[in-house]
Coordinates of C-alpha atoms in Angstrom, one line a residue:
Chain A
M1 CA 0.0 0.0 0.0
K2 CA 0.9 3.6 -0.4
L3 CA 1.7 5.7 2.7
F4 CA 2.5 9.4 3.1
R5 CA 6.3 9.3 2.9
T6 CA 6.7 12.7 4.4
L7 CA 4.3 15.0 6.2
I8 CA 5.1 18.7 5.8
S9 CA 4.5 21.1 8.7
V10 CA 1.5 23.4 8.7
D11 CA 3.8 26.4 8.4
E12 CA 5.5 25.0 5.4
A13 CA 2.1 24.1 3.8
L14 CA 0.9 27.6 4.5
R15 CA 4.0 29.2 3.0
T16 CA 3.5 27.0 -0.1
V17 CA -0.1 28.1 -0.5
L18 CA 0.7 31.7 0.0
A19 CA 3.5 31.6 -2.6
Y20 CA 0.9 30.7 -5.2
A21 CA -1.7 33.1 -3.9
K22 CA -2.6 35.4 -6.7
R23 CA -4.7 38.6 -6.7
T24 CA -7.9 38.4 -8.7
G25 CA -8.9 41.2 -11.0
Q26 CA -10.1 44.5 -9.6
E27 CA -13.4 46.4 -9.7
E28 CA -14.7 49.8 -8.6
L29 CA -17.5 49.7 -6.0
G30 CA -19.5 52.2 -4.1
F31 CA -17.8 52.4 -0.7
D32 CA -20.9 51.2 1.0
D33 CA -20.9 48.0 -1.1
A34 CA -17.3 47.2 -0.1
L35 CA -17.9 45.6 3.3
N36 CA -15.5 42.7 3.8
R37 CA -13.8 43.3 0.4
V38 CA -10.1 43.6 0.0
L39 CA -8.8 47.1 -1.0
A40 CA -6.9 47.2 -4.3
E41 CA -5.5 50.7 -3.8
D42 CA -4.0 53.0 -1.2
V43 CA -6.8 55.4 -0.3
H44 CA -5.5 59.0 -0.1
S45 CA -7.9 61.4 1.6
P46 CA -9.2 64.0 -0.9
V47 CA -10.1 66.3 2.0
D48 CA -9.0 67.6 5.4
S49 CA -10.8 66.2 8.3
P50 CA -12.2 68.1 10.2
P51 CA -12.9 70.3 7.1
F52 CA -12.7 73.4 9.3
D53 CA -11.8 74.4 12.9
R54 CA -14.8 73.1 14.8
A55 CA -16.2 73.1 18.3
A56 CA -15.6 69.9 20.3
M57 CA -18.1 70.9 23.0
D58 CA -21.4 72.7 23.3
G59 CA -20.8 76.2 24.6
Y60 CA -19.5 79.6 23.4
A61 CA -16.7 80.2 20.9
I62 CA -14.4 83.0 22.3
R63 CA -10.9 84.3 22.1
G64 CA -9.3 82.2 24.9
E65 CA -7.3 85.2 26.1
D66 CA -10.5 86.9 27.0
S67 CA -11.4 84.3 29.6
F68 CA -8.2 84.6 31.6
G69 CA -8.9 85.4 35.2
A70 CA -12.4 83.9 35.2
S71 CA -13.3 81.8 38.3
P72 CA -16.5 80.5 40.0
T73 CA -16.4 83.5 42.3
K74 CA -15.2 86.1 39.8
A75 CA -17.0 85.9 36.4
V76 CA -15.6 87.4 33.3
R77 CA -18.3 89.2 31.2
L78 CA -18.4 89.0 27.4
R79 CA -20.9 90.3 24.8
I80 CA -22.9 87.6 22.9
R81 CA -22.9 87.8 19.1
N82 CA -25.8 86.0 17.6
K83 CA -24.7 86.3 14.0
R84 CA -21.9 84.1 12.6
V85 CA -19.4 86.9 11.8
E86 CA -15.8 87.4 12.8
I87 CA -15.7 88.0 16.6
G88 CA -13.5 90.5 18.3
A89 CA -12.1 91.0 21.7
G90 CA -14.7 90.6 24.5
E91 CA -17.2 88.7 22.3
G92 CA -18.6 85.2 22.4
F93 CA -20.7 83.1 19.9
P94 CA -23.1 80.3 21.0
I95 CA -22.0 77.1 19.4
Q96 CA -22.8 73.4 19.2
T97 CA -20.4 70.5 19.0
G98 CA -19.3 69.9 15.5
M99 CA -20.0 73.4 14.2
P100 CA -17.3 75.6 12.7
I101 CA -16.0 78.2 15.1
P102 CA -16.3 81.8 13.8
K103 CA -13.3 83.6 12.6
G104 CA -11.5 85.5 15.4
S105 CA -12.3 82.8 18.0
N106 CA -9.8 80.1 19.1
A107 CA -11.4 78.2 21.9
V108 CA -14.8 77.0 23.2
V109 CA -15.9 77.5 26.8
M110 CA -18.3 74.7 27.9
L111 CA -21.9 75.7 28.5
E112 CA -21.7 74.4 32.1
Y113 CA -19.2 77.2 32.9
T114 CA -21.3 80.1 31.5
K115 CA -24.4 82.0 32.4
E116 CA -26.4 84.2 30.0
R117 CA -27.2 87.7 31.4
G118 CA -29.4 89.3 28.8
S119 CA -27.2 90.0 25.8
D120 CA -24.1 89.4 27.9
L121 CA -22.4 86.2 29.0
E122 CA -20.6 85.3 32.2
L123 CA -17.7 82.9 32.2
F124 CA -16.7 81.1 35.4
R125 CA -13.6 79.3 34.1
P126 CA -10.7 80.3 31.9
V127 CA -9.9 78.4 28.7
T128 CA -6.5 78.4 26.9
P129 CA -6.5 79.2 23.2
G130 CA -7.2 75.9 21.3
K131 CA -9.2 74.4 24.1
N132 CA -12.3 72.4 23.0
V133 CA -11.5 73.0 19.3
S134 CA -10.7 70.4 16.7
F135 CA -8.5 72.1 14.1
I136 CA -8.8 71.6 10.4
G137 CA -6.9 68.5 9.2
E138 CA -6.3 67.4 12.8
D139 CA -7.7 63.8 12.2
V140 CA -6.7 63.4 8.5
K141 CA -4.7 65.8 6.3
K142 CA -5.6 66.0 2.6
G143 CA -3.4 63.5 0.7
D144 CA -2.8 61.3 3.7
V145 CA -3.0 57.6 3.1
V146 CA -5.9 56.5 5.4
L147 CA -6.3 52.9 4.3
K148 CA -3.7 50.7 2.6
E149 CA -3.9 48.3 -0.3
G150 CA -4.7 44.8 0.9
R151 CA -6.9 45.8 3.9
V152 CA -10.1 43.9 4.4
L153 CA -12.7 46.6 4.8
R154 CA -14.7 46.5 8.1
A155 CA -17.6 48.6 9.1
H156 CA -15.4 51.3 10.7
D157 CA -13.3 51.5 7.6
L158 CA -16.4 52.3 5.6
G159 CA -17.0 55.0 8.2
M160 CA -13.5 56.4 7.4
L161 CA -14.3 56.3 3.7
A162 CA -17.6 58.1 4.4
S163 CA -15.9 60.8 6.5
I164 CA -13.6 61.7 3.6
F165 CA -16.3 61.6 1.0
K166 CA -14.5 58.7 -0.9
S167 CA -17.6 57.6 -2.6
T168 CA -16.1 54.7 -4.6
V169 CA -13.1 52.4 -4.0
R170 CA -11.1 49.9 -6.0
V171 CA -11.3 46.4 -4.6
Y172 CA -10.2 43.0 -5.7
K173 CA -12.9 40.9 -7.3
R174 CA -14.0 38.0 -5.2
A175 CA -12.4 34.8 -6.4
K176 CA -14.8 32.1 -7.6
L177 CA -14.0 28.9 -5.6
G178 CA -15.5 25.7 -7.0
I179 CA -16.4 23.0 -4.4
I180 CA -16.4 19.3 -5.4
S181 CA -17.2 16.4 -3.1
T182 CA -16.1 12.9 -4.2
G183 CA -17.5 9.6 -3.0
D184 CA -19.9 7.0 -4.5
E185 CA -21.7 6.7 -1.2
L186 CA -22.6 10.4 -0.9
L187 CA -26.2 11.8 -1.2
D188 CA -27.3 15.4 -1.5
P189 CA -28.8 16.4 1.8
S190 CA -30.8 19.2 0.2
V191 CA -33.1 16.5 -1.1
A192 CA -35.6 15.9 1.6
G193 CA -36.2 12.5 3.2
G194 CA -32.7 11.2 2.4
S195 CA -30.9 8.7 4.6
G196 CA -27.4 7.3 4.3
I197 CA -24.2 9.3 4.0
A198 CA -24.9 13.0 3.3
D199 CA -22.5 15.2 1.4
V200 CA -21.8 17.5 4.4
N201 CA -18.6 19.0 3.1
S202 CA -20.0 20.8 0.1
Y203 CA -22.3 22.7 2.3
V204 CA -20.0 23.5 5.2
L205 CA -17.2 24.6 2.8
T206 CA -19.7 26.7 0.9
A207 CA -20.7 28.5 4.1
L208 CA -17.1 28.9 5.2
T209 CA -16.0 30.2 1.8
K210 CA -18.6 32.9 1.8
K211 CA -16.5 34.9 4.1
I212 CA -13.6 35.1 1.7
A213 CA -14.8 34.3 -1.8
D214 CA -17.7 33.4 -4.0
P215 CA -18.4 29.7 -3.6
R216 CA -19.8 27.6 -6.5
R217 CA -21.1 24.2 -5.3
I218 CA -20.2 21.8 -8.1
G219 CA -21.6 18.8 -6.3
I220 CA -20.9 15.1 -5.9
V221 CA -18.5 13.3 -8.2
S222 CA -18.1 9.5 -8.1
D223 CA -15.0 7.8 -7.0
D224 CA -13.4 7.0 -10.3
Y225 CA -10.3 8.5 -11.8
E226 CA -11.8 9.7 -15.1
S227 CA -14.9 11.3 -13.6
I228 CA -12.7 13.2 -11.1
K229 CA -10.3 14.4 -13.8
T230 CA -13.2 15.6 -15.9
A231 CA -14.9 17.4 -13.0
I232 CA -11.6 19.2 -12.0
S233 CA -11.0 20.3 -15.6
A234 CA -14.6 21.5 -16.0
G235 CA -14.6 23.2 -12.6
L236 CA -11.4 25.2 -13.4
D237 CA -12.8 26.4 -16.7
D238 CA -15.5 28.2 -14.7
C239 CA -13.7 29.1 -11.4
D240 CA -10.5 30.7 -10.1
G241 CA -9.7 27.7 -7.9
L242 CA -11.1 24.5 -6.5
L243 CA -11.7 22.8 -3.2
T244 CA -12.1 19.1 -3.4
T245 CA -13.0 16.8 -0.5
G246 CA -12.7 13.0 -0.2
G247 CA -10.4 10.6 -1.9
S248 CA -7.4 12.7 -0.7
S249 CA -5.6 9.9 1.2
V250 CA -3.6 7.0 -0.1
G251 CA -6.2 4.2 -0.2
K252 CA -7.3 2.3 -3.3
R253 CA -10.0 4.8 -4.3
D254 CA -8.0 7.9 -3.4
F255 CA -7.6 9.4 -6.8
L256 CA -7.5 13.1 -6.1
A257 CA -3.8 13.7 -5.7
D258 CA -3.0 11.6 -8.8
A259 CA -5.7 13.5 -10.8
V260 CA -4.2 16.8 -9.8
S261 CA -0.6 15.6 -10.6
D262 CA -1.9 14.4 -14.0
L263 CA -3.5 17.7 -14.9
G264 CA -0.9 20.0 -13.3
V265 CA 1.6 19.9 -10.4
I266 CA 1.0 18.7 -6.9
K267 CA 2.9 21.0 -4.5
F268 CA 2.4 19.0 -1.3
H269 CA 0.4 16.0 -0.2
G270 CA 0.3 15.1 3.5
V271 CA 0.3 17.8 6.2
A272 CA 1.0 17.4 9.9
I273 CA -2.4 18.4 11.1
R274 CA -4.7 16.0 13.0
P275 CA -7.4 15.6 11.8
G276 CA -6.6 16.7 8.3
E277 CA -3.3 14.8 7.5
P278 CA -4.4 13.7 4.0
T279 CA -4.4 17.3 2.7
G280 CA -2.9 18.3 -0.6
F281 CA -2.4 21.3 -2.7
G282 CA -1.7 21.7 -6.4
I283 CA -1.6 24.1 -9.3
I284 CA -3.4 23.4 -12.5
K285 CA -3.3 26.0 -15.3
D286 CA -2.0 28.5 -12.8
K287 CA -5.0 28.0 -10.5
P288 CA -4.9 26.6 -7.0
V289 CA -6.6 23.2 -6.2
F290 CA -7.0 22.2 -2.6
V291 CA -7.3 18.5 -2.0
L292 CA -9.0 18.2 1.4
P293 CA -9.9 15.1 3.3
G294 CA -13.4 13.6 3.1
Y295 CA -14.0 13.3 6.9
P296 CA -15.9 16.5 7.6
V297 CA -14.1 17.6 10.8
A298 CA -10.8 16.9 9.0
A299 CA -11.9 18.9 5.9
I300 CA -12.9 21.8 8.1
S301 CA -9.7 21.9 10.1
A302 CA -7.6 21.7 6.9
F303 CA -9.7 24.5 5.4
E304 CA -9.4 26.8 8.5
M305 CA -5.6 26.3 8.5
L306 CA -4.8 26.7 4.8
V307 CA -7.5 28.2 2.6
Chain B
M1 CA -29.4 74.0 30.8
K2 CA -30.5 70.4 31.0
L3 CA -28.0 67.8 32.3
F4 CA -28.3 64.1 32.6
R5 CA -29.6 63.7 36.2
T6 CA -28.7 60.1 36.4
L7 CA -26.6 57.8 34.3
I8 CA -27.6 54.1 34.4
S9 CA -25.0 51.4 34.2
V10 CA -24.4 49.5 31.0
D11 CA -25.7 46.3 32.7
E12 CA -28.9 48.0 33.6
A13 CA -29.3 49.5 30.1
L14 CA -28.7 46.1 28.6
R15 CA -31.2 44.5 30.9
T16 CA -33.8 47.1 29.9
V17 CA -33.1 46.5 26.2
L18 CA -33.3 42.7 26.5
A19 CA -36.6 43.0 28.5
Y20 CA -38.1 44.5 25.4
A21 CA -36.4 42.2 22.9
K22 CA -39.1 40.6 20.8
R23 CA -38.9 37.7 18.4
T24 CA -39.8 38.6 14.8
G25 CA -41.9 36.3 12.7
Q26 CA -40.7 33.0 11.4
E27 CA -40.0 31.5 8.0
E28 CA -38.9 28.1 6.6
L29 CA -35.6 28.1 4.7
G30 CA -33.5 25.6 2.9
F31 CA -30.8 24.7 5.4
D32 CA -28.1 26.0 3.1
D33 CA -29.7 29.5 3.1
A34 CA -29.8 29.6 6.9
L35 CA -26.2 30.7 7.6
N36 CA -26.1 33.2 10.5
R37 CA -29.9 33.0 11.0
V38 CA -31.5 32.3 14.4
L39 CA -33.2 28.9 14.7
A40 CA -36.9 29.1 15.6
E41 CA -37.3 25.4 16.4
D42 CA -35.5 22.6 18.2
V43 CA -34.1 20.4 15.5
H44 CA -34.7 16.7 16.2
S45 CA -32.7 14.3 14.0
P46 CA -35.0 12.4 11.7
V47 CA -32.2 9.7 11.3
D48 CA -29.5 7.8 13.1
S49 CA -26.0 9.0 12.4
P50 CA -24.0 7.1 11.3
P51 CA -26.9 5.4 9.5
F52 CA -25.2 2.0 9.8
D53 CA -22.2 0.4 11.5
R54 CA -19.4 1.8 9.5
A55 CA -15.7 1.5 9.1
A56 CA -13.7 4.3 10.7
M57 CA -10.4 3.2 9.0
D58 CA -9.3 1.7 5.7
G59 CA -8.6 -2.0 6.1
Y60 CA -10.5 -5.2 6.5
A61 CA -13.8 -5.8 8.3
I62 CA -13.4 -9.0 10.4
R63 CA -14.8 -10.7 13.5
G64 CA -12.4 -9.2 16.1
E65 CA -12.2 -12.5 18.0
D66 CA -10.5 -14.0 14.9
S67 CA -7.5 -11.7 15.3
F68 CA -6.6 -12.6 18.8
G69 CA -3.0 -13.9 19.0
A70 CA -1.8 -12.0 15.9
S71 CA 1.5 -10.3 16.3
P72 CA 4.2 -8.9 14.0
T73 CA 6.1 -12.1 14.2
K74 CA 3.1 -14.5 14.2
A75 CA 0.4 -13.6 11.6
V76 CA -3.1 -14.8 11.8
R77 CA -4.4 -15.9 8.4
L78 CA -8.0 -15.2 7.2
R79 CA -9.9 -15.8 3.9
I80 CA -10.7 -12.7 1.9
R81 CA -14.4 -12.3 0.8
N82 CA -14.8 -10.0 -2.1
K83 CA -18.6 -9.9 -2.1
R84 CA -20.5 -7.9 0.5
V85 CA -22.2 -10.8 2.2
E86 CA -22.5 -11.9 5.8
I87 CA -19.0 -12.9 6.8
G88 CA -18.3 -15.9 9.0
A89 CA -15.5 -17.0 11.3
G90 CA -12.0 -16.8 9.7
E91 CA -13.2 -14.3 7.0
G92 CA -12.3 -10.7 6.2
F93 CA -13.8 -8.1 3.8
P94 CA -11.8 -5.2 2.3
I95 CA -13.3 -1.9 3.4
Q96 CA -12.8 1.8 3.0
T97 CA -13.4 4.4 5.7
G98 CA -17.1 5.4 5.9
M99 CA -18.4 2.2 4.3
P100 CA -20.9 -0.1 6.1
I101 CA -19.2 -3.1 7.6
P102 CA -20.8 -6.4 6.4
K103 CA -23.0 -8.4 8.7
G104 CA -21.1 -10.8 10.9
S105 CA -18.1 -8.4 11.3
N106 CA -17.6 -6.3 14.3
A107 CA -14.2 -4.7 13.9
V108 CA -11.8 -3.2 11.3
V109 CA -8.1 -4.1 11.2
M110 CA -6.1 -1.3 9.6
L111 CA -4.6 -1.8 6.2
E112 CA -1.1 -1.1 7.7
Y113 CA -1.3 -4.3 9.8
T114 CA -2.3 -6.6 7.0
K115 CA -0.8 -8.3 4.0
E116 CA -2.6 -9.9 1.1
R117 CA -1.4 -13.4 0.2
G118 CA -3.4 -14.4 -2.9
S119 CA -7.0 -14.9 -1.7
D120 CA -5.8 -15.0 1.9
L121 CA -5.1 -12.2 4.4
E122 CA -2.4 -12.0 7.1
L123 CA -3.0 -9.9 10.2
F124 CA -0.1 -8.7 12.3
R125 CA -2.1 -7.1 15.1
P126 CA -5.2 -8.2 17.1
V127 CA -8.2 -5.9 17.2
T128 CA -10.9 -6.1 19.9
P129 CA -14.6 -6.3 18.8
G130 CA -15.8 -2.7 18.1
K131 CA -12.4 -1.4 17.2
N132 CA -12.3 1.1 14.3
V133 CA -16.1 0.9 13.8
S134 CA -18.6 3.7 14.3
F135 CA -21.8 2.1 15.3
I136 CA -25.3 3.2 14.1
G137 CA -26.6 6.2 16.0
E138 CA -23.3 6.7 17.8
D139 CA -23.1 10.4 16.9
V140 CA -26.8 11.2 16.8
K141 CA -29.7 9.0 17.6
K142 CA -33.0 9.4 15.7
G143 CA -35.2 11.9 17.6
D144 CA -32.2 13.5 19.5
V145 CA -32.3 17.3 19.7
V146 CA -29.2 18.3 17.7
L147 CA -29.7 22.1 17.6
K148 CA -31.8 24.2 20.0
E149 CA -34.2 27.1 19.3
G150 CA -32.4 30.4 19.5
R151 CA -29.1 29.2 18.1
V152 CA -27.3 31.3 15.6
L153 CA -26.5 28.9 12.7
R154 CA -22.8 28.8 11.8
A155 CA -21.1 26.8 9.0
H156 CA -20.6 23.7 11.1
D157 CA -24.3 23.8 12.2
L158 CA -25.3 23.7 8.5
G159 CA -23.0 20.7 8.3
M160 CA -24.9 19.0 11.2
L161 CA -28.2 19.8 9.4
A162 CA -26.8 18.3 6.2
S163 CA -25.6 15.2 7.9
I164 CA -29.1 14.4 9.2
F165 CA -30.8 15.3 5.9
K166 CA -32.7 18.1 7.5
S167 CA -33.3 19.9 4.2
T168 CA -35.3 22.9 5.6
V169 CA -35.3 24.7 8.9
R170 CA -37.6 27.2 10.6
V171 CA -35.8 30.4 11.5
Y172 CA -36.8 33.8 12.7
K173 CA -37.2 36.5 10.1
R174 CA -34.5 39.1 10.1
A175 CA -35.7 42.3 11.8
K176 CA -35.8 45.4 9.6
L177 CA -33.8 48.1 11.4
G178 CA -34.3 51.6 10.1
I179 CA -31.3 54.0 10.4
I180 CA -31.8 57.7 10.8
S181 CA -29.0 60.4 11.1
T182 CA -30.0 63.8 12.4
G183 CA -28.1 67.0 11.9
D184 CA -28.5 70.1 9.6
E185 CA -24.7 70.0 8.9
L186 CA -24.6 66.5 7.5
L187 CA -24.0 65.6 3.9
D188 CA -24.4 62.3 2.2
P189 CA -20.9 60.9 1.5
S190 CA -22.1 58.6 -1.3
V191 CA -22.4 61.7 -3.4
A192 CA -18.9 62.2 -4.9
G193 CA -16.9 65.4 -4.4
G194 CA -18.5 66.4 -1.2
S195 CA -16.7 68.3 1.5
G196 CA -17.9 69.3 5.0
I197 CA -19.3 67.0 7.6
A198 CA -20.2 63.6 6.2
D199 CA -23.0 61.4 7.5
V200 CA -20.7 58.6 8.7
N201 CA -23.1 57.0 11.1
S202 CA -25.7 55.9 8.6
Y203 CA -23.1 53.9 6.8
V204 CA -21.2 52.4 9.7
L205 CA -24.4 51.4 11.5
T206 CA -25.7 49.8 8.2
A207 CA -22.5 47.8 7.9
L208 CA -22.7 46.7 11.6
T209 CA -26.4 45.9 11.4
K210 CA -25.9 43.5 8.5
K211 CA -24.6 40.9 10.9
I212 CA -27.8 40.8 12.9
A213 CA -30.6 42.3 11.0
D214 CA -31.7 43.9 7.7
P215 CA -30.7 47.5 7.7
R216 CA -32.7 50.2 5.9
R217 CA -30.9 53.5 5.5
I218 CA -33.5 56.2 5.9
G219 CA -31.0 59.0 5.6
I220 CA -30.4 62.5 7.0
V221 CA -33.1 64.4 8.9
S222 CA -32.6 68.0 9.9
D223 CA -32.4 69.2 13.5
D224 CA -35.9 70.2 14.1
Y225 CA -38.5 68.7 16.4
E226 CA -41.3 68.2 13.8
S227 CA -39.0 66.7 11.1
I228 CA -37.6 64.3 13.6
K229 CA -41.0 63.2 14.9
T230 CA -42.2 62.7 11.3
A231 CA -39.2 60.7 10.3
I232 CA -39.5 58.4 13.4
S233 CA -43.2 57.7 12.8
A234 CA -42.7 57.0 9.1
G235 CA -39.6 54.8 9.8
L236 CA -41.6 52.7 12.3
D237 CA -44.4 52.1 9.8
D238 CA -41.9 50.4 7.6
C239 CA -39.4 48.8 10.1
D240 CA -39.3 46.6 13.2
G241 CA -37.2 49.1 15.0
L242 CA -35.0 52.2 14.6
L243 CA -31.5 53.4 15.3
T244 CA -31.1 57.2 15.4
T245 CA -27.9 59.1 15.8
G246 CA -27.3 62.7 16.7
G247 CA -29.3 65.0 18.8
S248 CA -29.2 62.5 21.6
S249 CA -27.8 64.7 24.3
V250 CA -29.3 67.5 26.3
G251 CA -28.3 70.6 24.2
K252 CA -30.6 73.1 22.6
R253 CA -31.0 71.1 19.4
D254 CA -31.1 67.6 21.0
F255 CA -34.6 66.7 20.3
L256 CA -34.4 63.0 19.9
A257 CA -35.2 61.8 23.5
D258 CA -38.1 64.3 23.6
A259 CA -39.5 63.1 20.3
V260 CA -39.4 59.5 21.5
S261 CA -41.1 60.4 24.7
D262 CA -43.7 62.2 22.8
L263 CA -44.5 59.3 20.5
G264 CA -44.0 56.6 23.0
V265 CA -42.0 55.9 26.2
I266 CA -38.4 56.6 26.8
K267 CA -37.0 53.7 28.9
F268 CA -33.6 55.2 29.7
H269 CA -31.5 58.2 28.6
G270 CA -27.9 58.5 29.7
V271 CA -25.7 55.5 30.1
A272 CA -22.4 55.2 31.9
I273 CA -20.3 54.5 28.7
R274 CA -17.5 56.8 27.5
P275 CA -17.8 57.6 24.7
G276 CA -21.5 57.0 24.4
E277 CA -23.0 58.7 27.5
P278 CA -25.9 60.4 25.7
T279 CA -27.5 57.1 24.7
G280 CA -31.2 56.5 25.1
F281 CA -33.7 53.7 24.4
G282 CA -37.5 53.9 24.0
I283 CA -40.5 51.9 22.9
I284 CA -42.9 53.4 20.3
K285 CA -45.9 51.3 19.3
D286 CA -44.2 48.2 20.8
K287 CA -41.1 48.7 18.7
P288 CA -37.6 49.6 20.0
V289 CA -36.0 52.9 19.2
F290 CA -32.3 53.4 20.0
V291 CA -31.2 57.0 20.4
L292 CA -27.5 57.0 19.8
P293 CA -25.0 59.8 20.0
G294 CA -23.9 61.7 16.9
Y295 CA -20.2 61.5 17.4
P296 CA -19.3 58.4 15.3
V297 CA -17.0 56.7 17.8
A298 CA -19.6 57.2 20.5
A299 CA -22.4 55.8 18.3
I300 CA -20.3 52.7 17.5
S301 CA -19.5 52.1 21.1
A302 CA -23.1 52.4 22.1
F303 CA -24.2 50.2 19.3
E304 CA -21.7 47.5 20.2
M305 CA -22.7 47.5 23.8
L306 CA -26.5 47.6 23.5
V307 CA -27.9 46.7 20.1

């Protein structure tokens, strides 16, 4: 009988797989459609953020210098301006968090430390210039790289794209991964009322693949060499790569590694994972083919480690 | 000015929200469409798994008793049966992992410990009865509850459903969550070339919501009491709940909590999270309304804690 002569380590297997990892094509998407996609560009901010000097608190925009000397027992009195115009010495402008502070002002005194007296304003605390203000470009400067090529876009990254008005982004296309189960004994569990051995792997791998690529369930192929070769060739015509399960070991009906060798090159076969030892990886027509074990737990563990 | 008189703890806020959590309606889905959905039924297995006594290794099915005394230096010799019939004393049947063992056999001796000699078989190790066999119903017995109501279905759960030929499952419908941003200053970042203050929250919350519900971006509503009330009412006609951001604090233009009180009941307002303090929660027409802060990091932290 055949046995695995050498098992390679998981690290080595992973290095081999990554060495053959290829980027798929690119596409331009609305930023809000790009959740969980991989960026294909460095994103430079087209704007400053904040776009202007803005209040970081509710209160009054003033010239910080005017508040010096204010204390709970000795208020400083300013005039309230209700129009957004340039303010001068001894003036204050009522302001909400996030609003631009008016020209001439350089600080915000919090509402809690003020009291309105008719058209005047009393301050009970001093603020230094710059206090409670976010200055233009403080978070992001125009031209800064805010997200790098290769990043998987999460919800807060979409928020970053929104905040800089980056309405579309270039991302890599999702790879189409064909999924083949092999085994004469397998039955499709989506057909109600079945009993016997269900093709579990096609469905678990489809669900796992959804996170990273576009799964195409090819279905069940019987345990003979020609059927398997035909299914692999046809699958690769339509997909960017394949996951096969079953027939991956070295028994009499374990044709997968031989079929991959025959159609292309097998890069490794036999990995030091348990369960998942009979795992292989090959390249056919420049596309990756993962040869995973048939036993579902083994197939899942091999998938999680390598794909 | 208004201030939060009391901040409730995150625990208390969460308990309040959960007390009003309601199950949405149910629907029947193909098991392979149910990824990340919440089960609305206890799933009882309609079958035994394995469905028969099956080989757990490649090798030969035998009567374990026949192998007693075998050793590397003293082989036991059996006759090979090549037809799947009931085997008797002194007989072995070649078998692959996962195949049913023939009647009369009760153990599998691994291929590694055997040698074929014409129509005979030599064994070099003894196996006890039951060795390398998975017995019928060993994993799951017919009628067993394999997945409970309320479970979020992951990839391996779909594998479980596949393995027992449970082709459809009853799940809860995804709740429709309407998302409203308030603020006169906000601009829609999906419109290219914008500058100013982008409505970040609508997009981040939409992306975050996708994991747990069906988000409906309602858009930007201006900072006035009537517009906000109208938007909340209209949003609840169409959705099972709402997330609002902005205007959640106690400043002059913070109308959200008042609007919710006016239309229904505010259950809390002010939570001891930083950032995220000005967070509220109310019930209008039996539907939940989350009043989240406008500052994006605060809105995200409040969402992650409570929604």
